[in-house]
Tab-separated table of C-alpha atoms and ligand atoms in Angstrom:
chain	number	residue	atom	x	y	z
R	1	UNK	CA	95.879	134.753	78.655
R	2	UNK	CA	98.394	136.243	81.407
R	3	UNK	CA	101.236	134.804	83.537
R	4	UNK	CA	102.693	136.168	87.030
R	5	UNK	CA	106.062	135.403	88.647
R	6	UNK	CA	105.995	133.021	91.563
R	7	UNK	CA	108.147	135.577	93.303
R	8	UNK	CA	105.808	138.686	92.320
R	9	UNK	CA	102.448	137.635	91.999
R	10	UNK	CA	101.415	141.736	90.944
R	11	UNK	CA	103.409	141.451	87.714
R	12	UNK	CA	102.186	140.042	84.963
R	13	UNK	CA	103.466	139.128	81.161
R	14	UNK	CA	101.407	137.465	78.261
R	15	UNK	CA	102.434	134.472	76.677
R	16	UNK	CA	104.959	135.537	74.268
R	17	UNK	CA	107.178	137.174	76.910
R	18	UNK	CA	106.551	133.858	79.290
R	19	UNK	CA	107.587	131.666	76.521
R	20	UNK	CA	110.771	133.987	75.562
R	21	UNK	CA	112.178	134.772	78.631
R	22	UNK	CA	111.453	131.290	80.206
R	23	UNK	CA	112.427	132.982	83.832
R	24	UNK	CA	111.133	136.205	85.023
R	25	UNK	CA	113.790	138.657	86.014
R	26	UNK	CA	113.124	138.071	89.830
R	27	UNK	CA	114.163	134.151	89.297
R	28	UNK	CA	110.616	133.012	90.018
R	29	UNK	CA	108.900	131.033	87.775
R	30	UNK	CA	105.860	131.806	85.071
R	31	UNK	CA	102.321	130.640	86.212
R	32	UNK	CA	99.117	131.371	84.509
R	33	UNK	CA	96.927	133.815	86.098
R	34	UNK	CA	93.703	132.047	85.569
R	35	UNK	CA	93.381	128.707	85.334
R	36	UNK	CA	90.263	128.136	83.523
R	37	UNK	CA	88.113	125.152	83.888
R	38	UNK	CA	86.451	122.847	81.168
R	39	UNK	CA	83.163	122.401	80.567
R	40	UNK	CA	82.063	119.116	82.365
R	41	UNK	CA	80.229	118.155	79.325
R	42	UNK	CA	83.343	118.152	77.652
R	43	UNK	CA	84.735	115.763	80.389
R	44	UNK	CA	82.174	113.422	79.834
R	45	UNK	CA	82.486	113.008	76.340
R	46	UNK	CA	86.213	113.174	75.883
R	47	UNK	CA	85.855	109.769	74.093
R	48	UNK	CA	84.233	111.453	71.065
R	49	UNK	CA	87.636	113.230	70.709
R	50	UNK	CA	90.808	112.161	69.246
R	51	UNK	CA	94.227	112.942	71.078
R	52	UNK	CA	94.553	116.064	68.816
R	53	UNK	CA	91.144	117.152	69.165
R	54	UNK	CA	91.088	117.257	72.853
R	55	UNK	CA	94.668	118.577	73.013
R	56	UNK	CA	93.633	121.450	70.626
R	57	UNK	CA	90.147	122.016	72.645
R	58	UNK	CA	92.404	122.190	76.014
R	59	UNK	CA	95.088	123.938	75.040
R	60	UNK	CA	92.344	126.986	73.222
R	61	UNK	CA	90.516	127.176	76.777
R	62	UNK	CA	94.316	127.811	78.551
R	63	UNK	CA	95.441	130.043	76.226
R	64	UNK	CA	92.474	132.238	75.407
R	65	UNK	CA	93.109	133.707	72.409
R	66	UNK	CA	97.012	134.355	72.781
R	67	UNK	CA	97.417	133.302	69.038
R	68	UNK	CA	94.442	132.777	66.322
R	69	UNK	CA	92.827	129.267	66.668
R	70	UNK	CA	93.716	128.125	63.051
R	71	UNK	CA	97.825	128.960	64.158
R	72	UNK	CA	97.058	126.669	67.522
R	73	UNK	CA	95.360	123.805	65.902
R	74	UNK	CA	98.293	123.486	63.448
R	75	UNK	CA	100.808	123.180	66.056
R	76	UNK	CA	99.074	121.037	68.139
R	77	UNK	CA	98.438	119.053	64.932
R	78	UNK	CA	102.116	118.876	63.902
R	79	UNK	CA	103.603	118.494	67.923
R	80	UNK	CA	100.964	115.614	69.043
R	81	UNK	CA	101.389	113.590	65.639
R	82	UNK	CA	101.874	110.553	67.857
R	83	UNK	CA	99.946	108.598	70.466
R	84	UNK	CA	99.880	107.919	73.789
R	85	UNK	CA	98.182	104.885	74.621
R	86	UNK	CA	97.412	102.982	77.599
R	87	UNK	CA	98.019	98.984	78.607
R	88	UNK	CA	96.461	97.273	81.382
R	89	UNK	CA	98.656	95.589	83.821
R	90	UNK	CA	96.011	94.088	86.150
R	91	UNK	CA	92.356	95.214	87.076
R	92	UNK	CA	93.324	98.462	88.813
R	93	UNK	CA	96.721	99.213	87.147
R	94	UNK	CA	97.061	100.753	84.002
R	95	UNK	CA	100.669	102.082	82.312
R	96	UNK	CA	100.509	105.414	79.875
R	97	UNK	CA	102.893	104.820	77.212
R	98	UNK	CA	104.255	108.555	76.776
R	99	UNK	CA	107.595	107.355	74.475
R	100	UNK	CA	106.034	107.157	71.251
R	101	UNK	CA	107.661	110.397	70.100
R	102	UNK	CA	111.128	110.979	68.271
R	103	UNK	CA	113.279	110.218	71.356
R	104	UNK	CA	110.901	107.947	72.922
R	105	UNK	CA	110.378	109.921	76.036
R	106	UNK	CA	107.389	111.905	77.468
R	107	UNK	CA	109.646	115.119	77.222
R	108	UNK	CA	109.273	115.144	73.196
R	109	UNK	CA	105.228	116.203	74.064
R	110	UNK	CA	106.457	119.236	75.852
R	111	UNK	CA	109.658	119.908	73.488
R	112	UNK	CA	107.703	119.887	70.184
R	113	UNK	CA	104.933	121.908	71.327
R	114	UNK	CA	107.508	124.674	72.904
R	115	UNK	CA	109.249	124.439	70.027
R	116	UNK	CA	106.422	125.143	67.248
R	117	UNK	CA	104.863	127.596	69.433
R	118	UNK	CA	108.398	129.482	69.983
R	119	UNK	CA	108.800	129.171	66.141
R	120	UNK	CA	105.483	130.898	65.373
R	121	UNK	CA	105.846	133.767	67.847
R	122	UNK	CA	109.622	134.073	66.510
R	123	UNK	CA	108.570	134.953	62.898
R	124	UNK	CA	108.156	138.620	63.807
R	125	UNK	CA	111.544	138.518	65.687
R	126	UNK	CA	114.830	140.076	63.855
R	127	UNK	CA	117.602	138.860	66.071
R	128	UNK	CA	117.809	134.836	66.450
R	129	UNK	CA	117.351	133.013	69.535
R	130	UNK	CA	119.720	130.952	71.379
R	131	UNK	CA	118.032	128.351	73.569
R	132	UNK	CA	119.786	126.878	76.464
R	133	UNK	CA	118.936	123.560	77.864
R	134	UNK	CA	120.453	121.832	80.601
R	135	UNK	CA	119.437	118.057	80.519
R	136	UNK	CA	119.787	115.239	83.025
R	137	UNK	CA	119.134	112.941	80.188
R	138	UNK	CA	115.824	113.128	78.404
R	139	UNK	CA	115.389	116.767	77.958
R	140	UNK	CA	117.855	117.721	75.768
R	141	UNK	CA	117.281	115.008	73.063
R	142	UNK	CA	113.669	115.833	73.039
R	143	UNK	CA	114.711	119.573	72.640
R	144	UNK	CA	117.271	119.397	70.004
R	145	UNK	CA	114.432	117.242	68.206
R	146	UNK	CA	111.686	119.521	68.364
R	147	UNK	CA	113.958	122.405	67.376
R	148	UNK	CA	116.367	120.656	64.451
R	149	UNK	CA	116.424	122.939	61.688
R	150	UNK	CA	114.122	125.575	63.037
R	151	UNK	CA	115.002	128.790	61.543
R	152	UNK	CA	116.208	131.658	63.728
R	153	UNK	CA	116.552	129.214	66.452
R	154	UNK	CA	120.006	128.275	67.889
R	155	UNK	CA	119.883	125.339	70.757
R	156	UNK	CA	122.542	125.107	73.321
R	157	UNK	CA	122.556	122.123	75.249
R	158	UNK	CA	124.574	121.322	78.574
R	159	UNK	CA	124.756	117.620	79.823
R	160	UNK	CA	126.513	116.120	82.894
R	161	UNK	CA	129.837	114.277	81.475
R	162	UNK	CA	129.232	110.568	82.290
R	163	UNK	CA	125.921	110.635	83.710
R	164	UNK	CA	123.485	110.200	81.084
R	165	UNK	CA	123.037	107.017	79.082
R	166	UNK	CA	125.277	106.302	76.172
R	167	UNK	CA	122.058	106.514	73.825
R	168	UNK	CA	120.700	109.748	75.358
R	169	UNK	CA	124.307	111.135	74.503
R	170	UNK	CA	123.970	110.034	70.925
R	171	UNK	CA	120.642	111.638	71.189
R	172	UNK	CA	122.250	114.763	72.531
R	173	UNK	CA	125.225	115.217	70.357
R	174	UNK	CA	124.850	114.079	66.787
R	175	UNK	CA	121.964	116.312	65.015
R	176	UNK	CA	124.791	119.233	64.593
R	177	UNK	CA	123.128	122.102	62.302
R	178	UNK	CA	121.713	124.349	64.563
R	179	UNK	CA	122.236	122.301	67.887
R	180	UNK	CA	125.208	122.276	69.937
R	181	UNK	CA	126.455	119.970	73.014
R	182	UNK	CA	128.310	120.846	75.774
R	183	UNK	CA	129.606	118.229	78.058
R	184	UNK	CA	130.152	119.485	81.342
R	185	UNK	CA	132.331	118.076	83.891
R	186	UNK	CA	129.566	118.233	86.683
R	187	UNK	CA	126.189	117.098	87.749
R	188	UNK	CA	123.026	118.294	86.291
R	189	UNK	CA	122.391	120.899	89.233
R	190	UNK	CA	125.526	122.346	87.757
R	191	UNK	CA	124.345	122.215	84.113
R	192	UNK	CA	121.144	123.924	85.592
R	193	UNK	CA	123.146	126.929	87.736
R	194	UNK	CA	125.377	127.543	84.623
R	195	UNK	CA	121.974	128.383	82.455
R	196	UNK	CA	119.889	130.119	85.299
R	197	UNK	CA	123.091	132.333	86.159
R	198	UNK	CA	123.302	133.242	81.793
R	199	UNK	CA	119.701	134.261	81.965
R	200	UNK	CA	120.135	136.448	85.328
R	201	UNK	CA	123.698	137.725	83.208
R	202	UNK	CA	122.409	141.304	82.142
R	203	UNK	CA	126.026	141.750	80.116
R	204	UNK	CA	125.410	138.723	78.463
R	205	UNK	CA	121.630	138.861	77.714
R	206	UNK	CA	122.095	142.671	76.402
R	207	UNK	CA	124.470	140.722	73.676
R	208	UNK	CA	122.592	137.595	72.824
R	209	UNK	CA	118.783	136.785	72.976
R	210	UNK	CA	118.606	133.903	75.296
R	211	UNK	CA	115.753	131.755	75.596
R	212	UNK	CA	114.873	128.912	77.929
R	213	UNK	CA	113.551	125.229	77.093
R	214	UNK	CA	113.965	123.291	80.327
R	215	UNK	CA	111.246	122.232	82.249
R	216	UNK	CA	110.771	125.694	83.711
R	217	UNK	CA	109.361	126.970	80.585
R	218	UNK	CA	105.622	127.257	80.972
R	219	UNK	CA	104.941	125.880	77.164
R	220	UNK	CA	106.506	122.876	78.222
R	221	UNK	CA	103.781	122.266	80.864
R	222	UNK	CA	100.606	123.270	78.486
R	223	UNK	CA	100.979	120.043	76.307
R	224	UNK	CA	101.973	117.957	79.343
R	225	UNK	CA	98.325	118.069	80.503
R	226	UNK	CA	96.935	116.904	77.269
R	227	UNK	CA	97.847	112.885	78.112
R	228	UNK	CA	96.182	113.138	81.423
R	229	UNK	CA	92.833	113.794	79.593
R	230	UNK	CA	93.945	111.233	76.987
R	231	UNK	CA	94.650	108.668	79.592
R	232	UNK	CA	91.792	109.091	81.475
R	233	UNK	CA	89.547	109.206	78.277
R	234	UNK	CA	90.772	105.542	77.821
R	235	UNK	CA	90.606	104.040	81.088
R	236	UNK	CA	87.800	105.523	82.551
R	237	UNK	CA	84.295	104.968	82.735
R	238	UNK	CA	81.268	106.643	84.472
R	239	UNK	CA	81.829	105.359	88.068
R	240	UNK	CA	85.503	107.137	87.946
R	241	UNK	CA	83.689	110.379	87.394
R	242	UNK	CA	83.021	110.643	90.996
R	243	UNK	CA	85.791	109.353	92.594
R	244	UNK	CA	88.509	109.950	89.998
R	245	UNK	CA	91.529	108.102	89.143
R	246	UNK	CA	95.438	107.999	90.546
R	247	UNK	CA	98.148	108.984	88.494
R	248	UNK	CA	101.519	108.005	89.598
R	249	UNK	CA	104.197	110.324	87.993
R	250	UNK	CA	107.715	109.456	88.302
R	251	UNK	CA	109.387	112.644	89.445
R	252	UNK	CA	112.835	114.509	88.861
R	253	UNK	CA	112.096	118.148	88.442
R	254	UNK	CA	108.258	117.694	89.275
R	255	UNK	CA	107.160	119.425	85.779
R	256	UNK	CA	105.332	116.307	84.895
R	257	UNK	CA	103.586	116.310	88.241
R	258	UNK	CA	102.757	120.239	87.680
R	259	UNK	CA	101.172	119.782	84.794
R	260	UNK	CA	99.127	117.021	86.264
R	261	UNK	CA	98.039	119.022	88.998
R	262	UNK	CA	97.175	121.988	86.094
R	263	UNK	CA	95.063	119.408	84.533
R	264	UNK	CA	93.022	118.277	87.495
R	265	UNK	CA	92.471	122.687	88.193
R	266	UNK	CA	91.148	122.383	84.797
R	267	UNK	CA	88.421	119.796	86.016
R	268	UNK	CA	90.082	116.290	85.187
R	269	UNK	CA	88.620	113.683	88.050
R	270	UNK	CA	91.754	113.095	89.550
R	271	UNK	CA	91.515	111.068	92.891
R	272	UNK	CA	95.096	111.869	94.115
R	273	UNK	CA	98.499	112.285	92.384
R	274	UNK	CA	101.296	109.785	93.894
R	275	UNK	CA	104.755	111.215	93.052
R	276	UNK	CA	107.588	108.827	92.882
R	277	UNK	CA	110.917	109.245	93.335
R	278	UNK	CA	114.299	107.375	93.090
R	279	UNK	CA	116.962	108.045	96.325
R	280	UNK	CA	116.833	112.024	95.084
R	281	UNK	CA	113.533	112.222	97.405
R	282	UNK	CA	113.753	116.076	98.758
R	283	UNK	CA	109.886	116.299	97.768
R	284	UNK	CA	109.090	113.367	99.565
R	285	UNK	CA	110.588	114.347	102.370
R	286	UNK	CA	108.815	117.569	102.295
R	287	UNK	CA	105.239	115.950	101.627
R	288	UNK	CA	106.387	113.956	104.668
R	289	UNK	CA	107.319	116.642	107.223
R	290	UNK	CA	106.887	120.232	105.697
R	291	UNK	CA	110.406	121.189	105.358
R	292	UNK	CA	112.281	121.642	101.881
R	293	UNK	CA	115.832	121.176	102.070
R	294	UNK	CA	117.600	120.921	98.882
R	295	UNK	CA	120.624	118.925	98.522
R	296	UNK	CA	123.149	117.648	96.079
R	297	UNK	CA	121.738	114.995	93.544
R	298	UNK	CA	122.878	111.370	93.606
R	299	UNK	CA	123.102	109.128	90.863
R	300	UNK	CA	120.706	106.402	90.435
R	301	UNK	CA	119.438	103.824	87.819
R	302	UNK	CA	116.601	106.514	87.016
R	303	UNK	CA	118.847	109.172	85.856
R	304	UNK	CA	116.208	111.224	84.389
R	305	UNK	CA	114.845	111.765	87.890
R	306	UNK	CA	118.352	112.448	89.735
R	307	UNK	CA	117.564	116.160	91.134
R	308	UNK	CA	118.324	117.376	94.702
R	309	UNK	CA	116.547	120.865	94.071
R	310	UNK	CA	113.519	120.238	91.843
R	311	UNK	CA	112.771	123.738	89.903
R	312	UNK	CA	109.124	123.131	89.700
R	313	UNK	CA	108.440	122.798	93.286
R	314	UNK	CA	108.235	126.271	93.643
R	315	UNK	CA	104.927	126.172	90.844
R	316	UNK	CA	103.739	122.904	93.375
R	317	UNK	CA	103.428	125.590	96.094
R	318	UNK	CA	101.758	128.421	94.188
R	319	UNK	CA	99.007	125.738	92.925
R	320	UNK	CA	98.650	124.550	96.660
R	321	UNK	CA	99.481	127.491	98.508
R	322	UNK	CA	100.018	125.443	101.857
R	323	UNK	CA	101.996	122.381	102.749
R	324	UNK	CA	98.632	120.919	104.318
R	325	UNK	CA	97.059	121.044	100.863
R	326	UNK	CA	99.872	119.702	99.126
R	327	UNK	CA	100.189	116.482	100.955
R	328	UNK	CA	96.413	115.732	100.843
R	329	UNK	CA	96.439	116.203	96.765
R	330	UNK	CA	99.845	114.168	96.454
R	331	UNK	CA	101.391	110.917	98.065
R	332	UNK	CA	105.139	110.515	98.088
R	333	UNK	CA	107.294	107.510	98.005
R	334	UNK	CA	110.863	106.652	97.194
R	335	UNK	CA	112.887	103.454	96.387
R	336	UNK	CA	116.295	102.683	96.072
R	337	UNK	CA	118.176	101.225	93.181
R	338	UNK	CA	118.160	97.414	94.253
R	339	UNK	CA	114.297	97.685	94.831
R	340	UNK	CA	113.714	99.525	91.482
R	341	UNK	CA	116.022	96.615	89.802
R	342	UNK	CA	113.537	94.135	91.451
R	343	UNK	CA	110.275	95.902	90.433
R	344	UNK	CA	111.772	95.684	86.745
R	345	UNK	CA	112.021	91.902	87.042
R	346	UNK	CA	108.534	91.426	88.771
R	347	UNK	CA	106.541	93.429	86.098
R	348	UNK	CA	108.346	91.580	83.474
R	349	UNK	CA	107.549	88.415	84.950
R	350	UNK	CA	104.355	88.924	86.186
R	351	UNK	CA	103.089	90.706	83.133
R	352	UNK	CA	105.233	90.041	80.448
R	353	UNK	CA	105.651	94.150	80.181
R	354	UNK	CA	109.442	95.662	79.853
R	355	UNK	CA	109.292	98.781	82.080
R	356	UNK	CA	111.970	101.003	82.053
R	357	UNK	CA	113.678	102.000	85.262
R	358	UNK	CA	111.777	105.277	85.817
R	359	UNK	CA	108.317	103.443	85.307
R	360	UNK	CA	109.165	101.109	87.302
R	361	UNK	CA	109.557	103.518	90.347
R	362	UNK	CA	106.159	104.765	89.375
R	363	UNK	CA	104.830	101.215	89.440
R	364	UNK	CA	106.543	100.598	93.056
R	365	UNK	CA	104.532	103.884	94.268
R	366	UNK	CA	101.406	102.974	92.946
R	367	UNK	CA	101.704	99.399	94.538
R	368	UNK	CA	103.060	101.302	97.941
R	369	UNK	CA	99.970	103.702	97.672
R	370	UNK	CA	97.464	101.069	97.118
R	371	UNK	CA	98.807	99.118	99.895
R	372	UNK	CA	98.715	102.051	102.038
R	373	UNK	CA	95.293	103.074	101.319
R	374	UNK	CA	93.865	99.522	101.800
R	375	UNK	CA	95.023	99.925	105.517
R	376	UNK	CA	93.602	103.120	105.974
R	377	UNK	CA	90.005	102.224	104.642
R	378	UNK	CA	87.870	99.843	103.020
R	379	UNK	CA	86.697	102.053	100.237
R	380	UNK	CA	86.137	100.540	96.590
R	381	UNK	CA	89.184	100.157	95.043
R	382	UNK	CA	90.793	103.055	92.914
R	383	UNK	CA	91.803	102.658	89.345
R	384	UNK	CA	95.473	103.973	88.895
R	385	UNK	CA	97.333	105.023	85.748
R	386	UNK	CA	101.564	104.792	85.960
R	387	UNK	CA	102.927	107.009	83.543
R	388	UNK	CA	105.626	105.275	81.825
R	389	UNK	CA	107.763	108.140	80.874
R	390	UNK	CA	110.845	106.433	78.808
R	391	UNK	CA	111.310	103.698	76.415
R	392	UNK	CA	113.442	100.682	78.157
R	393	UNK	CA	115.385	100.649	75.274
R	394	UNK	CA	117.000	104.157	75.915
R	395	UNK	CA	118.558	102.434	79.518
R	396	UNK	CA	119.649	99.351	77.395
R	397	UNK	CA	122.622	98.168	79.357
R	398	UNK	CA	120.833	98.229	82.650
R	399	UNK	CA	117.911	96.596	80.718
R	400	UNK	CA	119.592	93.789	79.905
R	401	UNK	CA	121.783	93.224	82.599
R	402	UNK	CA	118.458	93.148	84.888
R	403	UNK	CA	116.347	91.247	82.637
R	404	UNK	CA	119.297	88.784	81.168
R	405	UNK	CA	117.648	89.216	77.973
R	406	UNK	CA	117.891	91.344	74.809
R	407	UNK	CA	115.653	94.471	74.435
R	408	UNK	CA	114.156	95.382	71.488
R	409	UNK	CA	115.725	98.967	70.300
R	410	UNK	CA	113.346	100.828	67.952
R	411	UNK	CA	114.516	101.952	64.304
R	412	UNK	CA	114.392	105.356	65.666
R	413	UNK	CA	117.306	104.590	68.294
R	414	UNK	CA	119.274	102.080	66.401
R	415	UNK	CA	119.903	104.615	63.526
R	416	UNK	CA	121.822	106.662	65.683
R	417	UNK	CA	124.331	104.191	66.767
R	418	UNK	CA	126.196	105.214	63.625
R	419	UNK	CA	126.478	108.919	63.693
R	420	UNK	CA	129.523	110.824	65.030
R	421	UNK	CA	129.645	112.532	68.508
R	422	UNK	CA	130.063	116.023	68.498
R	423	UNK	CA	130.289	117.778	71.642
R	424	UNK	CA	132.379	120.737	74.071
R	425	UNK	CA	133.889	119.781	76.625
R	426	UNK	CA	133.391	122.423	79.472
R	427	UNK	CA	133.968	122.679	83.406
R	428	UNK	CA	131.390	123.791	85.748
R	429	UNK	CA	132.180	127.397	86.500
R	430	UNK	CA	130.614	130.156	85.014
R	431	UNK	CA	133.088	132.419	82.779
R	432	UNK	CA	134.484	129.716	80.276
R	433	UNK	CA	130.647	129.119	79.743
R	434	UNK	CA	129.709	132.567	79.035
R	435	UNK	CA	132.928	133.126	77.020
R	436	UNK	CA	132.044	130.431	74.866
R	437	UNK	CA	128.469	131.732	74.017
R	438	UNK	CA	129.779	135.132	73.228
R	439	UNK	CA	132.213	133.706	70.840
R	440	UNK	CA	130.389	131.032	68.988
R	441	UNK	CA	127.530	133.449	68.618
R	442	UNK	CA	129.754	136.308	67.995
R	443	UNK	CA	128.033	137.046	64.790
R	444	UNK	CA	124.621	137.419	66.495
R	445	UNK	CA	126.420	140.055	69.325
R	446	UNK	CA	125.281	143.256	68.950
H	1	LIG	C1	112.626	114.126	83.054
H	1	LIG	C2	111.983	112.910	83.166
H	1	LIG	C3	111.574	112.519	84.172
H	1	LIG	C4	111.237	113.531	85.512
H	1	LIG	O1	110.288	114.435	85.255
H	1	LIG	P1	109.931	115.902	85.660
H	1	LIG	O2	108.943	116.353	84.953
H	1	LIG	O3	111.259	116.727	85.673
H	1	LIG	O4	109.699	115.425	87.183
H	1	LIG	C5	110.809	111.412	84.620
H	1	LIG	N1	111.164	110.066	83.889
H	1	LIG	C6	112.247	110.512	82.759
H	1	LIG	C7	112.239	109.189	81.633
H	1	LIG	C8	112.241	111.509	82.500
H	1	LIG	O5	113.063	111.797	81.191
């Protein structure tokens, strides 16, 4: 299996290189040169597969022998060792709960699969790998948990000071061992810019073997396809095979959405994607008028979606070629915090379901989409699946303020409260960051 760079479609690399480099030298993003279709029988018979089994079949199809089947099977089985259940809200509305992994967010899927794939390819390497991750909330915790105790791999996490929830911060800063947290005095975009700059810094990359683990790493996107199939398996019936199902995706860097589009290209019957945004709605505006105008992110209640320049936008472009096609494939909606809070309340009062702020933005977008399509045509009502991207207890103070009741904290999070935070403070300028890396990993410098 080969990958091209979105900035240079004629230059290809293999899976190993795409994973370890993360970002091509030309500053594009890696994309698969071929997106193979699954057999229609496979889609028809999804119900015969467990989640792990369908994940293995899909990964085998897209990775096309990039690693031995037995190794791939072991990686899939150990990475996807928690479920992705759906919960029905009303006749046509289902929630896909993506928060049953170790850090209670959907990023566990991508992070765990990527970590295990990297560890597999890293066995043959002599030099330690230092993975740089910028996080707006959930990525860092998921990546850290995915890589904890992996031999030969160090992880450095950059997060914007004061802009992640207390629980997220605990997940980022209390693991120790091969995981280092940097608390950056700036925004998520600043963190992302520091990481991007490091990858393009030849002097640094000559000394330290750097790897990426953001949603820009193609290895993150592959496992995120699996749960679209899993959700379809759970809610679709024969009638949905023709019309397809509508997936609503709370969107930030557009990684989750891109994975959905890849799943559709592989043959999943998707009618349309609904991209749900908070006030950081650069992508919604693009869908509306065709102009892509990044701008600094603003802080919202759904902070993992506070992204002003979504990194996977170029992949969405690569998959659709032109704006008109993307507009047909994806509907975009955005909502402010007050509306999101009202939706959290509504979902609880109407359906007795506790939805987190990111999922609530998704709920609003799905309702807006339903409303719009009702006005547009008399076609039969479509079935929708809303991706619930994180467990509500990850945003405890906001959730309890909004619902005026206690929200249950799963054991996995509760035990973090007693661990000690260890983080290094850092400005948003590049040189101190670079020097930190060179000093910290001095013993690795060649
Ligand atoms: C990361 C994240 C998102 C945004 O996902 P993208 O793939 O970056 O679009 C949404 N919700 C939660 C809870 C997240 O952690």
